[in-house]
Tab-separated table of C-alpha atoms in Angstrom:
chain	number	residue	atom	x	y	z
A	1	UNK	CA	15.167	1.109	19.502
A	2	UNK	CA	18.232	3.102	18.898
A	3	UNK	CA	20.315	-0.551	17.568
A	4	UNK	CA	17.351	-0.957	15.212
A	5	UNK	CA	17.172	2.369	13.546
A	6	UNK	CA	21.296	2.188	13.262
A	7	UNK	CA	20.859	-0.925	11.733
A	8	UNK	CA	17.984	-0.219	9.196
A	9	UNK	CA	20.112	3.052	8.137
A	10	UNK	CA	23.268	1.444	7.915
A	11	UNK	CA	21.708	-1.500	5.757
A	12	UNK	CA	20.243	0.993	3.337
A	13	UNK	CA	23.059	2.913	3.190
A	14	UNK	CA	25.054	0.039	2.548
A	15	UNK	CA	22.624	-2.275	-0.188
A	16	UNK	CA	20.949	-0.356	-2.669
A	17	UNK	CA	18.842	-3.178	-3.569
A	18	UNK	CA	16.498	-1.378	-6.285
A	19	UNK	CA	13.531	-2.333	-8.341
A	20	UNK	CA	10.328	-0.584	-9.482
A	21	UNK	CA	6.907	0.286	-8.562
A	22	UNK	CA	4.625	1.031	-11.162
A	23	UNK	CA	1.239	2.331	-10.611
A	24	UNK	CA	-0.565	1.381	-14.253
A	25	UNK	CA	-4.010	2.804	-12.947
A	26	UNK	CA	-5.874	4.760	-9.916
A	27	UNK	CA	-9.182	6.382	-9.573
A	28	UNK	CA	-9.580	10.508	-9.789
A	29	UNK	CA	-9.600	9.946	-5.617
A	30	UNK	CA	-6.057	9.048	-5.641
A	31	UNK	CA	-3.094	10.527	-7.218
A	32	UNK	CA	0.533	9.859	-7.609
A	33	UNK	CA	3.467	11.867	-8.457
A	34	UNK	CA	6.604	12.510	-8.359
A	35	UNK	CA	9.736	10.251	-8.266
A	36	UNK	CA	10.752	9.435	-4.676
A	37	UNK	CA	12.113	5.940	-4.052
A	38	UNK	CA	9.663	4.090	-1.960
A	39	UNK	CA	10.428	0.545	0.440
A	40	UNK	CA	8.515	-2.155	-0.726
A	41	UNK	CA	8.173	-2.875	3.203
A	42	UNK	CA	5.682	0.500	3.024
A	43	UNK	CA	3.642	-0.756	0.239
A	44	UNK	CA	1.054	-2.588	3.045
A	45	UNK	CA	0.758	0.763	4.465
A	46	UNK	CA	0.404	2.544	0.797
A	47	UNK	CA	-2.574	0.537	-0.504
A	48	UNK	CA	-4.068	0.178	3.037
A	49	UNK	CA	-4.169	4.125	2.857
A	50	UNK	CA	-5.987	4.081	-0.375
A	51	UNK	CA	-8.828	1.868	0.547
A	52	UNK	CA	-9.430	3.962	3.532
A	53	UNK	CA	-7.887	2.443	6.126
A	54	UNK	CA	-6.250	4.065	8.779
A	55	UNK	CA	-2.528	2.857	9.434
A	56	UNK	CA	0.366	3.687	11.348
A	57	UNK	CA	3.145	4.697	8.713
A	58	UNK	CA	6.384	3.153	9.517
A	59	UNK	CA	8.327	5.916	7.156
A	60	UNK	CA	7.504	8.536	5.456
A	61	UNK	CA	6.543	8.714	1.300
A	62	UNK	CA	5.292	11.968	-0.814
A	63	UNK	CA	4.394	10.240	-3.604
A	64	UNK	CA	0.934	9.384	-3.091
A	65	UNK	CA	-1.987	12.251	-2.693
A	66	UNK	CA	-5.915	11.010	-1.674
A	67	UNK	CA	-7.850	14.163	-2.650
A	68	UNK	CA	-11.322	12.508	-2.319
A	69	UNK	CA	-12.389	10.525	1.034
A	70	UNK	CA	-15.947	9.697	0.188
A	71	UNK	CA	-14.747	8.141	-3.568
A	72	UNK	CA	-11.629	5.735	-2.822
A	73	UNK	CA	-11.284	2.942	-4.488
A	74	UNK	CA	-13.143	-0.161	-3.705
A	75	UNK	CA	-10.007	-2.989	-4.648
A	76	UNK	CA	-6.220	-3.379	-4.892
A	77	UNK	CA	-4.377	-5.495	-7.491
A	78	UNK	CA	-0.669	-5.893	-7.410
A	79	UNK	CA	1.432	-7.739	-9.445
A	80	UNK	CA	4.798	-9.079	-8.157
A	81	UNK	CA	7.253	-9.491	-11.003
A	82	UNK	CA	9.990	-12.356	-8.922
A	83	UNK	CA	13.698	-12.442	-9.695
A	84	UNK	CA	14.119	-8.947	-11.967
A	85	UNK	CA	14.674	-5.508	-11.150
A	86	UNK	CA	12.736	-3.811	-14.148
A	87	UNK	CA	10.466	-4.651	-16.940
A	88	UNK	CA	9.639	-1.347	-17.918
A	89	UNK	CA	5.774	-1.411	-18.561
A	90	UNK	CA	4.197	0.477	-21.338
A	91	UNK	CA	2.176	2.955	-19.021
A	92	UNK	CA	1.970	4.281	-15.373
A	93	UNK	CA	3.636	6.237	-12.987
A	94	UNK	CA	7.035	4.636	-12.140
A	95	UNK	CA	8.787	5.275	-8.617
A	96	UNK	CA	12.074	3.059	-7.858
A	97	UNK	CA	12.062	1.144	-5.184
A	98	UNK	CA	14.011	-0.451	-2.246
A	99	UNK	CA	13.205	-4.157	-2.425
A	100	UNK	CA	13.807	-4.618	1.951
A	101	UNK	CA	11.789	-7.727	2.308
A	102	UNK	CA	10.162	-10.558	0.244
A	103	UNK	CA	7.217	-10.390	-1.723
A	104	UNK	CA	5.567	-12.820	0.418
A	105	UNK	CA	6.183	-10.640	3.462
A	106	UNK	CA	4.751	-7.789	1.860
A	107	UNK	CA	1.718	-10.053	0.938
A	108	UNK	CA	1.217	-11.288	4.540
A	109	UNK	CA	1.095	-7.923	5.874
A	110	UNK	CA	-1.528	-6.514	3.685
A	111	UNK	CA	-3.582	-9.504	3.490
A	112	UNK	CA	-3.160	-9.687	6.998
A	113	UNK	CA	-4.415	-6.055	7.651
A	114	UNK	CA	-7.667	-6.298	5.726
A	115	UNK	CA	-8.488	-9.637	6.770
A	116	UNK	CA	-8.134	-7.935	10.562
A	117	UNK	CA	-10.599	-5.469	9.740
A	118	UNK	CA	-13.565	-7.965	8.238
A	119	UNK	CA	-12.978	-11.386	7.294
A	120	UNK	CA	-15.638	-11.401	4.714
A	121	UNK	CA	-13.335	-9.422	2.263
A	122	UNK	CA	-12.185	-11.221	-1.246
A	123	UNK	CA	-8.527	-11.361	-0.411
A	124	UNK	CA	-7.011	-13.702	-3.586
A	125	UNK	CA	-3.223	-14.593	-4.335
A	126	UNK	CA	-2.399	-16.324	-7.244
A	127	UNK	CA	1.191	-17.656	-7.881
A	128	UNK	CA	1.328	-18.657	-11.440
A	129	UNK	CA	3.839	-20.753	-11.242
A	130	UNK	CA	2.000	-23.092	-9.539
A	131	UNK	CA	0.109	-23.997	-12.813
A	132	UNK	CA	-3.489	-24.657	-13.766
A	133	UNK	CA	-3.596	-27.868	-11.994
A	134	UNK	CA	-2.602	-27.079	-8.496
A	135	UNK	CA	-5.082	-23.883	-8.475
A	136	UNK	CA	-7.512	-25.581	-10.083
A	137	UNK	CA	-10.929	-23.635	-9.831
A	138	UNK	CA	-9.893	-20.020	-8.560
A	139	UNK	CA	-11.880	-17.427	-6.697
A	140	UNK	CA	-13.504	-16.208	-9.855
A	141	UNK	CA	-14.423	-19.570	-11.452
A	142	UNK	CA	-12.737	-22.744	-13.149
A	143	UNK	CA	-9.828	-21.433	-15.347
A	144	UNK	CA	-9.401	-22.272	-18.415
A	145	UNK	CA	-5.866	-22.554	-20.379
A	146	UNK	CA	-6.073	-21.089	-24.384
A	147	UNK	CA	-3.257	-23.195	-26.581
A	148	UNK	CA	-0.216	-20.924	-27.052
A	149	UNK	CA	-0.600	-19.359	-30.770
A	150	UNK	CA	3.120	-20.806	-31.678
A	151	UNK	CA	2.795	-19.095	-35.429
A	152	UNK	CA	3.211	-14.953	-33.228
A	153	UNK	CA	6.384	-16.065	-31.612
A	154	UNK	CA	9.554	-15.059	-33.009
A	155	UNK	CA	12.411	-16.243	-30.678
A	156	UNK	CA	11.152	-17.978	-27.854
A	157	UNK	CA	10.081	-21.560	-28.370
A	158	UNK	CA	8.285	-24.415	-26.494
A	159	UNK	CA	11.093	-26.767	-27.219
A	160	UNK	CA	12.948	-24.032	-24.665
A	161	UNK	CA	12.238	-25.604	-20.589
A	162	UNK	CA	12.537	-21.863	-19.343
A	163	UNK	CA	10.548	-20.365	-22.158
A	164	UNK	CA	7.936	-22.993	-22.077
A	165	UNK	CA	6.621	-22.552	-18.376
A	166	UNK	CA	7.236	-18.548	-18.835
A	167	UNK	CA	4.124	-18.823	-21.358
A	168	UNK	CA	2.454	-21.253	-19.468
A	169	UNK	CA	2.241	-18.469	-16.373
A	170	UNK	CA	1.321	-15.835	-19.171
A	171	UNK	CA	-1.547	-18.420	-20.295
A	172	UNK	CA	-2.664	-18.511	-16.787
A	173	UNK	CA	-2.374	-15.187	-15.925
A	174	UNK	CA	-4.765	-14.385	-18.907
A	175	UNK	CA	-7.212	-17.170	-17.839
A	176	UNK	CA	-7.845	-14.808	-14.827
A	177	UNK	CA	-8.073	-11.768	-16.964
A	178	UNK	CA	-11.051	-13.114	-19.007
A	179	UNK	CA	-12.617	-14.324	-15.722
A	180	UNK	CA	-12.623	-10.940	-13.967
A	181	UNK	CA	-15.481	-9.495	-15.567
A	182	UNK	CA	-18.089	-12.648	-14.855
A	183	UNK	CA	-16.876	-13.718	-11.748
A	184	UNK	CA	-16.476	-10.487	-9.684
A	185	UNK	CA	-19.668	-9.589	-7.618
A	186	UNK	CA	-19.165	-5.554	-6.805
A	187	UNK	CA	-20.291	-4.926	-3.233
A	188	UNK	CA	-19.685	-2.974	-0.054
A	189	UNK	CA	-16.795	-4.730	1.051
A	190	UNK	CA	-12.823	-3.662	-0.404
A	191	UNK	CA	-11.125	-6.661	-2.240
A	192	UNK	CA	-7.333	-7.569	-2.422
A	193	UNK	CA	-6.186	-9.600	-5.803
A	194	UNK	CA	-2.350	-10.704	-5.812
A	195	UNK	CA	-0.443	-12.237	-8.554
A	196	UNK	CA	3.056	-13.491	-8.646
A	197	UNK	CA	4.700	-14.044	-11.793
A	198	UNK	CA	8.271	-15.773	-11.490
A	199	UNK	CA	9.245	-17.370	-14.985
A	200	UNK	CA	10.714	-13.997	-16.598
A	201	UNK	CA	13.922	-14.362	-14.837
A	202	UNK	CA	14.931	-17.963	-15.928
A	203	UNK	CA	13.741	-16.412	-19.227
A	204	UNK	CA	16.626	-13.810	-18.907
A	205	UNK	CA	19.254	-15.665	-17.749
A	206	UNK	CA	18.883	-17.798	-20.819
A	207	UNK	CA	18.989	-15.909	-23.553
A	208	UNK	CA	21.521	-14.213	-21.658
A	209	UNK	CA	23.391	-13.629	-25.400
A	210	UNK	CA	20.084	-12.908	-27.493
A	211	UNK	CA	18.299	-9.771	-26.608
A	212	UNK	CA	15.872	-10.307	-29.273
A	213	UNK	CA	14.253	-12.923	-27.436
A	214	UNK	CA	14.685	-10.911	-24.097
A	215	UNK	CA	12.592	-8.326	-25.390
A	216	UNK	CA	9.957	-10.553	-26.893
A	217	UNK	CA	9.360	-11.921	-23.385
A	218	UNK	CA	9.208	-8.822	-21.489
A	219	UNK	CA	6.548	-7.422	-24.395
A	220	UNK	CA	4.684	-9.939	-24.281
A	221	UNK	CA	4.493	-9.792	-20.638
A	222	UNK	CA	3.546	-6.247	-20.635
A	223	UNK	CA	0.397	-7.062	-23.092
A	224	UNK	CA	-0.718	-9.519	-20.820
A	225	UNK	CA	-0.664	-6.580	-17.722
A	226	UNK	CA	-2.283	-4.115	-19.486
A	227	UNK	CA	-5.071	-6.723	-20.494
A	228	UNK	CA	-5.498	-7.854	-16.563
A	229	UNK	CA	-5.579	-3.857	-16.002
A	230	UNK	CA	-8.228	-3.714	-18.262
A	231	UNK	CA	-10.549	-6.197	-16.880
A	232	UNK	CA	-9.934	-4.965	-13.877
A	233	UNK	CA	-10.796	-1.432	-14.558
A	234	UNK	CA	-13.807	-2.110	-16.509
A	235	UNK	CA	-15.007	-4.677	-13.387
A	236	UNK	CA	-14.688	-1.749	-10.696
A	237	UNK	CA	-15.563	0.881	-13.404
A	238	UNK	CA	-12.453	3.110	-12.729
A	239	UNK	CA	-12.342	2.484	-8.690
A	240	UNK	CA	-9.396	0.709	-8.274
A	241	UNK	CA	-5.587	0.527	-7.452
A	242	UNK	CA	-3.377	-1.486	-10.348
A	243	UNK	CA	0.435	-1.836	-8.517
A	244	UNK	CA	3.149	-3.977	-10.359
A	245	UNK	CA	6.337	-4.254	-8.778
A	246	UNK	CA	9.788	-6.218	-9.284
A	247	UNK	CA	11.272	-8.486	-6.573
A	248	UNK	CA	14.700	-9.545	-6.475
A	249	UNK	CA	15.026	-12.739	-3.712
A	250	UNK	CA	18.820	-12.608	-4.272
A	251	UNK	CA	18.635	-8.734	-3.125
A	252	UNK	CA	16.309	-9.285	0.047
A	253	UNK	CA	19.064	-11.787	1.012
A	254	UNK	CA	21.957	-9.389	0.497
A	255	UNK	CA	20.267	-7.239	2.578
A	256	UNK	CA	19.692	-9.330	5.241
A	257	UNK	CA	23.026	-10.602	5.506
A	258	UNK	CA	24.383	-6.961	5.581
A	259	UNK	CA	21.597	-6.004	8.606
A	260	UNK	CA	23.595	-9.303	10.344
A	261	UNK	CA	26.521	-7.472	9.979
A	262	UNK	CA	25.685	-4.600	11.502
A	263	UNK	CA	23.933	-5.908	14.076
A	264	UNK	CA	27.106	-8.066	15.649
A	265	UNK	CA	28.554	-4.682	15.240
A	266	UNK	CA	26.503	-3.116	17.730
A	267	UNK	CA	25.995	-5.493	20.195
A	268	UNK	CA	28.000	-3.780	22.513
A	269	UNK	CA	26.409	-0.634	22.710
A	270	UNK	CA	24.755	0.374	25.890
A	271	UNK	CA	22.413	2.780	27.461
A	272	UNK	CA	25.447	4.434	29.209
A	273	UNK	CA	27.610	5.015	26.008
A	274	UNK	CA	24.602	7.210	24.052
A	275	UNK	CA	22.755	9.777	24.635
A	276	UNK	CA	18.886	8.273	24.826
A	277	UNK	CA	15.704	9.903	25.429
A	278	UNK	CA	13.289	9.074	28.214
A	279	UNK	CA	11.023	6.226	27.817
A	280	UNK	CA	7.490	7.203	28.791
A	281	UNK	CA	4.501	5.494	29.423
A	282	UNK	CA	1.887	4.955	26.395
A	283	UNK	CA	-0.587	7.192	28.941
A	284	UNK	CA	1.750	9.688	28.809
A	285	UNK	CA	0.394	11.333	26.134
A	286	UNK	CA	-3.153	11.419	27.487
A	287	UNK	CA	-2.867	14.326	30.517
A	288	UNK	CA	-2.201	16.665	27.370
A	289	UNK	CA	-5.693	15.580	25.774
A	290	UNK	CA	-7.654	16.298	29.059
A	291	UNK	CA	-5.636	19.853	29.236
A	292	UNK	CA	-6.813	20.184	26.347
A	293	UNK	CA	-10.412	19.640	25.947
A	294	UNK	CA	-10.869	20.886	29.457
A	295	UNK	CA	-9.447	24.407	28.371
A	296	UNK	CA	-12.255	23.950	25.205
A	297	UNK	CA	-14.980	23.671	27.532
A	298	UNK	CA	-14.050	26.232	30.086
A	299	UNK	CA	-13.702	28.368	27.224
A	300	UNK	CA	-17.201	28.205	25.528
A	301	UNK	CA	-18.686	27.926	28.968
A	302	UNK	CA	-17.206	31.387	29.750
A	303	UNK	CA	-18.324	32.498	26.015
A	304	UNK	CA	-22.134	31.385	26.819
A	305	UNK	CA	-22.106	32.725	30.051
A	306	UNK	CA	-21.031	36.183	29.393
A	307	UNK	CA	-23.733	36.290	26.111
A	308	UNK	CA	-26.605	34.957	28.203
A	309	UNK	CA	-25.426	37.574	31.146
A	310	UNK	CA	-25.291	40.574	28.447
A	311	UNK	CA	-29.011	39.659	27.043
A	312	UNK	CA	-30.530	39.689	30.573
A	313	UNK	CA	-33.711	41.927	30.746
A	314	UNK	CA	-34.191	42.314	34.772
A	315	UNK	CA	-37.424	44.197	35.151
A	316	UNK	CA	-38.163	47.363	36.695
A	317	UNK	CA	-38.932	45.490	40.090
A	318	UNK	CA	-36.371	43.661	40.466
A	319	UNK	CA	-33.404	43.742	42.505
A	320	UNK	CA	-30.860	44.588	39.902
A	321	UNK	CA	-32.278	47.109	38.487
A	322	UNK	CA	-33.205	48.813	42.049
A	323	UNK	CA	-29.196	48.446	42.560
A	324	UNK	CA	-27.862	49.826	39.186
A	325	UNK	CA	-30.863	52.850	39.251
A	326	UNK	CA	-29.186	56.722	39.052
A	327	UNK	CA	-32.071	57.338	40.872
A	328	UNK	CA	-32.481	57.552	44.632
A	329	UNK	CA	-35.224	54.858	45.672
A	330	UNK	CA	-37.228	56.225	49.334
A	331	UNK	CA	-39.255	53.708	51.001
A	332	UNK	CA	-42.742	55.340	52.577
């Protein structure tokens, strides 16, 4: 326990591997403030929170408040921005954050959570880099690709590989969006919709000397969030999470390798050479609870006694009030 906590702390200490976490909309139910860093490795635990779900935090965040139980929102939709550290969207609440796994980790893990819970959920990932034809018909219906409107762009071109499949994944991406209000069927149950968009960073890297272009593609980017946020807001009417986030592989690897590091670093160290705390039994813990609620009973038992003892009315004939008489009783 002790080599893993040495090793997290040294890694973060030694990687700042940073990106961002944008929260574009919540319901009234949940708020977030503030501006402390977050681990994307928390964000399972984060949107399990909101939905209701009771979770075993893994660290500690102050960013997020739930100040209504009985109104929390009814889906999550994240948005996992591959290969960049910031794209700066329009609106939100932005928090920076420590990319310490993959994006497909942190999928797995909340995916995995809800799907542990009830099955029956609508738990959807999208990758839109796979394309049109490899998804084919999605969970909302068959998708259907509008021709790119050549005539608005202004530096980024079809004739460009990198450019080309970046507006292919925005074409896709807004395919969804104008399936979201037919095809979702609001019910009891809490839904999970996941999109990965990974053709912004080839983007970047080449127009590496024209920023014009650079900007063009993270704007129009941005449009095509806020109109999935949108849909997706109208669909639940308000009661639902909206999460985008950036995810840096080349980080996540960094990171990795430096954990390695310290870990052959530690290898030697022992129970003997540190000072460890007991290791107790998972019923440990339970002795207290019985102390407890036994002291709760004896407590209101001794409460309803003494009350029931203080109303008694015990006659004139009866013993006790023979015994507690000022008066001498004579028998003829």
């Amino acid at each position: 326990m002790f080599r893993q906590i040495l090793c997290v702390a040294v890694t973060l200490a030694a990687v700042q591997a940073h990106g961002t976490f944008t929260i574009m909309h919540s319901p009234e139910s949940v708020t977030f403030h503030g501006n402390e860093e977050v681990c994307q490795s928390l964000l399972p635990e984060i949107f399990s929170l909101t939905l209701g779900y009771t979770t075993k935090m893994r660290g500690s965040w102050d960013g997020m408040r739930i100040t209504n139980i009985f109104d929390l929102p009814e889906a999550v939709v994240g948005v996992a921005i591959e290969g960049v550290t910031s794209i700066e969207p329009p609106r939100g609440k932005h928090y920076p954050l420590i990319e310490d796994e993959s994006e497909e980790t942190t999928w797995q893990a909340l995916s995995g959570r809800l799907e542990e819970r009830d099955n029956s959920e609508t738990v959807v990932r999208i990758n839109t880099a796979d394309g049109v034809d490899a998804l084919g018909r999605s969970a909302l219906g068959e998708l259907k690709l509008k021709p790119v409107n050549v005539a608005s762009l202004k530096t980024l071109s079809l004739e460009n590989e990198s450019d080309r499949k970046f507006l292919e994944e925005i074409q896709l991406l807004d395919a969804f969006t104008n399936k979201v209000l037919s095809g979702i069927t609001i019910d009891d149950k809490t839904d999970l919709y996941w999109f990965v968009v990974s053709a912004l960073s080839p983007v970047i890297d080449s127009h590496r000397d024209k920023p014009a272009a650079v900007k063009e593609a993270l704007a129009i980017l941005n449009d095509a969030l806020s109109r999935l946020s949108n849909a997706f807001v109208d669909a639940y009417k308000g009661k639902v999470i909206i999460a985008v986030f950036t995810n840096d592989a080349s980080h996540v690897r960094h990171t990795r390798a430096a954990g390695d590091g310290v870990g052959s670093r530690v290898d030697n160290i022992t129970s003997d050479t540190i000072n460890a705390s007991k290791e107790y039994d998972a019923t440990y813990p339970v002795m207290f609870t019985i102390f407890l609620w036994f002291g709760v009973a004896f407590v209101f038992s001794l409460i309803a006694i003494c009350i029931t003892i203080a109303d008694m009315d015990p006659g004139r004939d009866s013993i006790i009030y023979r015994m507690t008489s000022n008066r001498m009783k004579k028998d003829n």
